[in-house]
Amino acid sequence: MKNQLPQKIAILGFIGLVSIGYFLGLSGVPFHPDEQTYLFMSGDVERFFRNPSQLYWNPAHSADLRQKYRLRDAPLSRWLIGIGRQIARKPAPQVDWDWSKDWLTNQANGALPSPDLLLVGRWSVAFLFPLSLWLMFQVAQEAGGVLGGWLAMLLLAGNALILLHTRRAMAESSLLFTLLLTLWSMKRFRKQPHWVAIPSALAFNAKQSCAPVILLCWAMTLLAPAETYITLKQRLKHTFFFGLIFASLTLALNPVLWSDPLRASLAAWEERASLVKEQVAAIRAVNPELVWESSSDRLLGIVAHLYFTPPMIADLKNYLTETQRSTEAYFSQPLHSLFRDTWGGAIFLFLSLFGFTLAAVRVRKSSDSALRYTLTFLWLATALQAIGLIAMVPIPFQRYVVPLIPFQCLWTAKGIEELIRFAKAIVNRSS
């Protein structure tokens, strides 16, 4: 314990210093119109405490904008933003951003949040950043050692996409934290894996795109090897309670489902599918070359966003002129675009693929059952999350690759570790 104390102090000190810089940059991140939507929907906090039934799904209100958002979007971030507003005593805006109108019209309609309200919304989710760094260290350390933990944490802290997308009042910060919490929990609750349902449900309710990892966690309750013998009945018990806890927490976070859980869930599925079709049609009408039509297009697009493309201030080109000044100021900081070029992307792509591939070899050769379990789970989680995004995401929005960034950092760190190990072996042989 005493030997670990200096290391913990060093980690916490690093996280503290990095987080100060991260938080100081919150106000300098260019505005994204979806932030107004999250602020607008965060008013559900007040509605819930006044009259929860206002949030229930009602088939007669299918055209209601707020009901559409409740069915389409995961709720966790809007709850956090609503709570943050309550603490700061800021009212929710009553007008959503209208993408069909220009910037000045939206501003005149009251759809552009004040700097104070926007900052409160960003703080409400950005506070999770230091916790995410700590979890990244823990996950990577369990997969290989202290060096890997430090490397993965450094990579996450300096990742240009993380610095942009998680500092906005949107879903990415809560997604990053809850996904890492789920990965961390898989080893912590190995003997009682049904408890992993809690962080899994939080991750799903942060953003549904992490569903592949959650399904793997559920499957592991039934199929994962155990340190001691577990009967099929015990495994089925873990699987049942995982599903029960996951469903209960998801229901609790989504009052829109309370009036009729089954029909409301089907309506949510249809609404989400309709949204994707609308987005694809809108993009195809303006920039058809941007739509990822095939699996190969999606694979190449995801790799490009994960490693090569500069941080994208906007998903679409509607308001580039209005955000140009803040964009230039943001990118005047070199860290905000660090390694986001051909050479940087190529190096990190090689390192992460190298680490990912070598992990499979380590699993076969390792005599440590706990390490084999951890590496196997993380390897499968990476593969399934990537496959899931390729299957589900035809839209070229850069922020959609955020669920893969923790895995990118993990395997890049692993690749660096392996290169260091090879270098040491060569030095030892020559001496």
XYZ file of N, CA and C in Angstrom, residues 30-34 310-320 323-324 327 396-399:
69
model
N -15.952 26.293 -29.808
C -16.999 26.866 -30.658
C -18.363 26.216 -30.413
N -19.397 27.007 -30.497
C -20.761 26.559 -30.219
C -21.249 25.582 -31.279
N -21.958 24.545 -30.822
C -22.637 23.599 -31.712
C -24.138 23.743 -31.459
N -24.960 23.898 -32.490
C -26.399 24.080 -32.272
C -27.072 22.977 -31.465
N -26.532 21.768 -31.506
C -27.130 20.695 -30.704
C -27.001 20.968 -29.206
N -8.974 16.426 -39.072
C -8.873 17.418 -37.992
C -10.176 17.458 -37.206
N -10.123 17.898 -35.951
C -11.357 18.000 -35.167
C -12.398 18.841 -35.904
N -13.594 18.300 -36.016
C -14.648 18.954 -36.787
C -15.539 19.781 -35.871
N -15.448 21.087 -36.041
C -16.248 22.006 -35.240
C -17.727 21.829 -35.545
N -18.047 21.575 -36.820
C -19.438 21.438 -37.248
C -19.633 20.115 -37.972
N -20.829 19.531 -37.803
C -21.166 18.319 -38.544
C -21.507 18.658 -39.988
N -22.193 19.780 -40.171
C -22.597 20.253 -41.489
C -22.062 21.671 -41.692
N -22.200 22.183 -42.898
C -21.586 23.468 -43.237
C -22.536 24.659 -43.094
N -23.655 24.468 -42.410
C -24.674 25.519 -42.334
C -24.159 26.838 -41.767
N -23.341 26.755 -40.706
C -23.027 27.968 -39.935
C -21.519 28.193 -39.792
N -20.752 27.789 -40.781
C -19.295 27.926 -40.693
C -18.869 29.389 -40.618
N -19.251 30.789 -37.067
C -18.349 30.216 -36.059
C -16.875 30.335 -36.459
N -16.597 31.033 -37.552
C -15.226 31.092 -38.061
C -14.261 31.714 -37.060
N -13.635 29.431 -34.186
C -12.893 28.266 -34.674
C -11.412 28.586 -34.809
N -21.640 10.693 -41.594
C -20.218 11.011 -41.405
C -19.938 12.023 -40.305
N -20.586 11.897 -39.145
C -20.334 12.823 -38.050
C -19.171 12.311 -37.214
N -18.161 13.140 -37.051
C -16.937 12.715 -36.371
C -17.188 12.278 -34.935
N -18.094 12.951 -34.238
C -18.321 12.636 -32.821
C -18.876 11.237 -32.609
